[in-house]
């Protein structure tokens, strides 16, 4: 029953191949970040939004590793309700870091479907970006997810409609207060995150911690 060296090396190759396949190439191009700069956003402002995305991405990756979550909804602080900045933040969240880079890891959450929210109180508007991974495409759709937030029946609603350029994998929307139609910014702000989570819950993609009321649910985070 001893294996020949050739067989051993074949067995080793077999077991190590899947690992090399799961190591994606580091992200080299950032079209959303470039688009924000091309749109005349200041370097510093874009960098801040992008960096927050990178940092939050690593936190989400950590939560996914410990709790098994596959979808996540959160608020972002540095995008000022500006869809162009929020798209750059999502790009930062999904970026694959260069293992050679001495800087801290960032991004790393491209395998997690996400809906992120950014508010602008002075302008009374809320920007949202939804991103759906390849493996979730059978269960969820970015445009439908976004629509479900816009059209939520939670008290006071949210309003808005997905932008025309939205796809099944990447949808954007800016909801603006419209008091004539009964959409009030403070109510909208309260409802976005809950509506985004409700969509996941209805599809069995949101793990409710039933056994411990005090447990914070890693898939949603209300204060970030």
Short mmCIF file of C-alpha atoms in Angstrom, two decimals:
data_model
loop_
_atom_site.label_atom_id
_atom_site.label_comp_id
_atom_site.label_asym_id
_atom_site.label_seq_id
_atom_site.Cartn_x
_atom_site.Cartn_y
_atom_site.Cartn_z
CA UNK A 1 0.00 0.00 0.00
CA UNK A 2 2.87 2.53 -0.36
CA UNK A 3 2.32 5.26 -2.92
CA UNK A 4 4.93 6.09 -5.50
CA UNK A 5 6.45 9.59 -5.36
CA UNK A 6 4.61 10.45 -8.59
CA UNK A 7 1.27 9.51 -7.04
CA UNK A 8 2.05 11.51 -3.92
CA UNK A 9 2.92 14.59 -5.91
CA UNK A 10 -0.28 14.15 -7.92
CA UNK A 11 -2.32 13.91 -4.72
CA UNK A 12 -0.62 17.00 -3.37
CA UNK A 13 -1.31 18.90 -6.55
CA UNK A 14 -4.95 17.87 -6.43
CA UNK A 15 -5.46 19.07 -2.88
CA UNK A 16 -3.66 22.34 -3.39
CA UNK A 17 -5.27 23.30 -6.70
CA UNK A 18 -8.63 24.47 -5.31
CA UNK A 19 -6.76 26.73 -2.92
CA UNK A 20 -4.89 28.47 -5.71
CA UNK A 21 -8.17 28.92 -7.58
CA UNK A 22 -9.73 30.74 -4.65
CA UNK A 23 -6.92 33.29 -4.50
CA UNK A 24 -8.31 36.02 -6.75
CA UNK A 25 -6.05 38.50 -8.50
CA UNK A 26 -5.51 41.75 -6.57
CA UNK A 27 -7.77 44.53 -7.86
CA UNK A 28 -5.75 46.88 -10.06
CA UNK A 29 -8.48 49.01 -11.60
CA UNK A 30 -11.11 51.07 -9.82
CA UNK A 31 -13.54 52.44 -12.43
CA UNK A 32 -16.01 53.79 -9.84
CA UNK A 33 -13.29 55.66 -7.97
CA UNK A 34 -11.95 57.01 -11.28
CA UNK A 35 -15.47 58.08 -12.28
CA UNK A 36 -15.86 60.04 -9.04
CA UNK A 37 -12.60 61.88 -9.72
CA UNK A 38 -13.59 62.45 -13.35
CA UNK A 39 -16.90 63.92 -12.13
CA UNK A 40 -14.88 66.60 -10.35
CA UNK A 41 -15.02 65.23 -6.81
CA UNK A 42 -12.01 66.28 -4.76
CA UNK A 43 -9.24 63.67 -4.38
CA UNK A 44 -9.44 63.82 -0.61
CA UNK A 45 -13.21 63.34 -0.55
CA UNK A 46 -13.07 60.35 -2.91
CA UNK A 47 -10.15 58.82 -1.00
CA UNK A 48 -12.05 59.11 2.28
CA UNK A 49 -15.17 57.38 0.93
CA UNK A 50 -13.09 54.67 -0.76
CA UNK A 51 -10.98 54.09 2.35
CA UNK A 52 -14.05 53.77 4.57
CA UNK A 53 -15.32 51.11 2.15
CA UNK A 54 -12.02 49.23 2.35
CA UNK A 55 -12.03 49.29 6.13
CA UNK A 56 -15.68 48.28 6.43
CA UNK A 57 -15.09 45.48 3.90
CA UNK A 58 -12.52 43.85 6.18
CA UNK A 59 -14.88 44.13 9.15
CA UNK A 60 -17.64 42.46 7.12
CA UNK A 61 -15.24 39.72 6.00
CA UNK A 62 -14.43 39.09 9.68
CA UNK A 63 -18.10 38.94 10.63
CA UNK A 64 -18.74 36.54 7.74
CA UNK A 65 -15.93 34.26 8.87
CA UNK A 66 -17.22 34.05 12.44
CA UNK A 67 -20.97 33.97 11.83
CA UNK A 68 -21.40 32.59 8.33
CA UNK A 69 -23.35 35.62 7.10
CA UNK A 70 -23.52 35.97 3.31
CA UNK A 71 -25.38 39.30 3.02
CA UNK A 72 -24.90 42.58 4.81
CA UNK A 73 -26.61 45.97 5.11
CA UNK A 74 -24.97 49.03 6.63
CA UNK A 75 -24.74 52.81 6.66
CA UNK A 76 -21.62 54.62 5.46
CA UNK A 77 -20.47 57.88 7.03
CA UNK A 78 -18.14 59.39 4.41
CA UNK A 79 -20.20 59.48 1.20
CA UNK A 80 -22.49 62.43 2.07
CA UNK A 81 -25.55 60.98 0.36
CA UNK A 82 -23.66 61.19 -2.95
CA UNK A 83 -24.22 58.15 -5.15
CA UNK A 84 -20.89 58.67 -6.98
CA UNK A 85 -18.96 58.52 -3.70
CA UNK A 86 -21.04 55.63 -2.39
CA UNK A 87 -20.28 53.57 -5.50
CA UNK A 88 -16.57 54.21 -4.90
CA UNK A 89 -17.06 53.07 -1.28
CA UNK A 90 -18.68 49.82 -2.47
CA UNK A 91 -15.78 49.30 -4.87
CA UNK A 92 -13.41 49.73 -1.92
CA UNK A 93 -15.38 47.12 0.06
CA UNK A 94 -15.12 44.58 -2.76
CA UNK A 95 -11.48 45.19 -3.69
CA UNK A 96 -9.04 42.29 -3.49
CA UNK A 97 -5.91 43.49 -1.68
CA UNK A 98 -2.41 42.84 -2.93
CA UNK A 99 -0.83 40.31 -0.54
CA UNK A 100 2.54 42.01 -1.15
CA UNK A 101 1.17 45.37 0.00
CA UNK A 102 2.65 46.25 3.40
CA UNK A 103 -0.40 48.39 4.25
CA UNK A 104 -3.24 46.92 6.30
CA UNK A 105 -5.68 44.65 4.48
CA UNK A 106 -8.71 46.37 3.04
CA UNK A 107 -11.73 45.36 1.01
CA UNK A 108 -11.98 41.55 0.93
CA UNK A 109 -15.80 41.37 1.00
CA UNK A 110 -16.57 40.83 -2.69
CA UNK A 111 -18.12 37.45 -1.78
CA UNK A 112 -20.77 39.16 0.39
CA UNK A 113 -23.90 40.68 -1.19
CA UNK A 114 -24.47 44.14 0.26
CA UNK A 115 -26.80 47.11 0.35
CA UNK A 116 -25.14 50.25 1.68
CA UNK A 117 -26.73 53.55 2.58
CA UNK A 118 -25.46 57.11 2.84
CA UNK A 119 -27.46 60.07 4.12
CA UNK A 120 -27.23 63.81 3.54
CA UNK A 121 -29.34 65.67 6.07
CA UNK A 122 -28.90 69.25 4.71
CA UNK A 123 -30.01 68.08 1.24
CA UNK A 124 -32.55 65.64 2.71
CA UNK A 125 -31.50 62.81 0.45
CA UNK A 126 -30.34 59.22 0.84
CA UNK A 127 -28.08 57.36 -1.59
CA UNK A 128 -28.09 53.56 -1.77
CA UNK A 129 -26.01 50.99 -3.64
CA UNK A 130 -26.90 47.29 -3.81
CA UNK A 131 -24.37 44.68 -4.91
CA UNK A 132 -25.26 41.01 -5.49
CA UNK A 133 -22.63 38.29 -5.89
CA UNK A 134 -22.65 35.71 -8.65
CA UNK A 135 -23.66 32.94 -6.24
CA UNK A 136 -26.69 34.86 -4.96
CA UNK A 137 -28.10 35.70 -8.38
CA UNK A 138 -30.62 32.85 -8.20
CA UNK A 139 -32.00 34.14 -4.89
CA UNK A 140 -31.70 37.91 -5.02
CA UNK A 141 -31.49 40.64 -7.60
CA UNK A 142 -29.94 44.07 -6.98
CA UNK A 143 -32.70 45.99 -8.79
CA UNK A 144 -35.45 44.08 -6.96
CA UNK A 145 -33.64 44.54 -3.65
CA UNK A 146 -33.40 48.27 -4.26
CA UNK A 147 -37.05 48.48 -5.38
CA UNK A 148 -38.13 46.68 -2.23
CA UNK A 149 -36.47 49.45 -0.17
CA UNK A 150 -37.90 52.28 -2.31
CA UNK A 151 -41.40 50.80 -2.15
CA UNK A 152 -41.35 49.56 1.45
CA UNK A 153 -44.59 49.78 3.37
CA UNK A 154 -42.76 50.51 6.62
CA UNK A 155 -44.28 53.59 8.24
CA UNK A 156 -43.43 56.63 6.15
CA UNK A 157 -41.78 54.65 3.35
CA UNK A 158 -38.55 55.59 1.55
CA UNK A 159 -39.41 56.59 -2.03
CA UNK A 160 -37.06 56.92 -4.98
CA UNK A 161 -36.60 54.44 -7.78
CA UNK A 162 -33.57 52.44 -9.01
CA UNK A 163 -31.44 54.39 -11.50
CA UNK A 164 -31.71 53.37 -15.15
CA UNK A 165 -28.13 52.11 -15.32
CA UNK A 166 -28.82 49.55 -12.56
CA UNK A 167 -28.23 45.84 -13.28
CA UNK A 168 -29.11 42.58 -11.52
CA UNK A 169 -25.72 42.73 -9.81
CA UNK A 170 -25.28 46.45 -9.08
CA UNK A 171 -28.14 48.89 -8.47
CA UNK A 172 -28.13 52.52 -7.37
CA UNK A 173 -30.77 54.94 -6.17
CA UNK A 174 -31.06 58.35 -4.56
CA UNK A 175 -34.25 58.95 -2.58
CA UNK A 176 -35.02 62.62 -1.92
CA UNK A 177 -37.53 64.01 0.55
CA UNK A 178 -40.83 64.78 -1.19
CA UNK A 179 -43.29 66.12 1.35
CA UNK A 180 -46.03 66.47 -1.29
CA UNK A 181 -45.94 62.70 -1.72
CA UNK A 182 -45.61 62.10 2.00
CA UNK A 183 -41.90 61.18 2.02
CA UNK A 184 -40.15 62.83 4.97
CA UNK A 185 -36.37 62.57 5.27
CA UNK A 186 -36.28 61.50 8.93
CA UNK A 187 -38.81 58.72 8.34
CA UNK A 188 -37.00 57.64 5.18
CA UNK A 189 -33.74 57.51 7.10
CA UNK A 190 -35.33 55.28 9.73
CA UNK A 191 -36.73 52.87 7.15
CA UNK A 192 -33.92 52.23 4.65
CA UNK A 193 -31.89 49.74 6.69
CA UNK A 194 -34.94 47.90 8.06
CA UNK A 195 -36.42 47.58 4.55
CA UNK A 196 -33.13 46.29 3.11
CA UNK A 197 -32.97 43.65 5.85
CA UNK A 198 -36.62 42.70 5.40
CA UNK A 199 -35.93 41.76 1.76
CA UNK A 200 -33.16 39.39 2.90
CA UNK A 201 -35.23 37.98 5.73
CA UNK A 202 -38.08 37.10 3.36
CA UNK A 203 -35.59 35.08 1.30
CA UNK A 204 -34.01 33.28 4.24
CA UNK A 205 -30.71 35.14 3.85
CA UNK A 206 -30.76 36.96 7.17
CA UNK A 207 -29.92 34.94 10.27
CA UNK A 208 -32.12 36.04 13.12
CA UNK A 209 -30.56 35.19 16.44
CA UNK A 210 -33.60 33.74 18.17
CA UNK A 211 -31.97 32.23 21.19
CA UNK A 212 -30.39 35.36 22.62
CA UNK A 213 -32.27 38.62 22.51
CA UNK A 214 -29.20 40.66 23.42
CA UNK A 215 -27.02 39.21 20.69
CA UNK A 216 -26.18 41.80 18.09
CA UNK A 217 -26.91 40.51 14.64
CA UNK A 218 -23.69 40.65 12.64
CA UNK A 219 -25.57 41.11 9.34
CA UNK A 220 -26.86 44.54 10.24
CA UNK A 221 -25.36 47.24 12.03
CA UNK A 222 -27.35 50.22 13.01
CA UNK A 223 -24.78 52.61 14.40
CA UNK A 224 -21.98 52.45 11.85
#
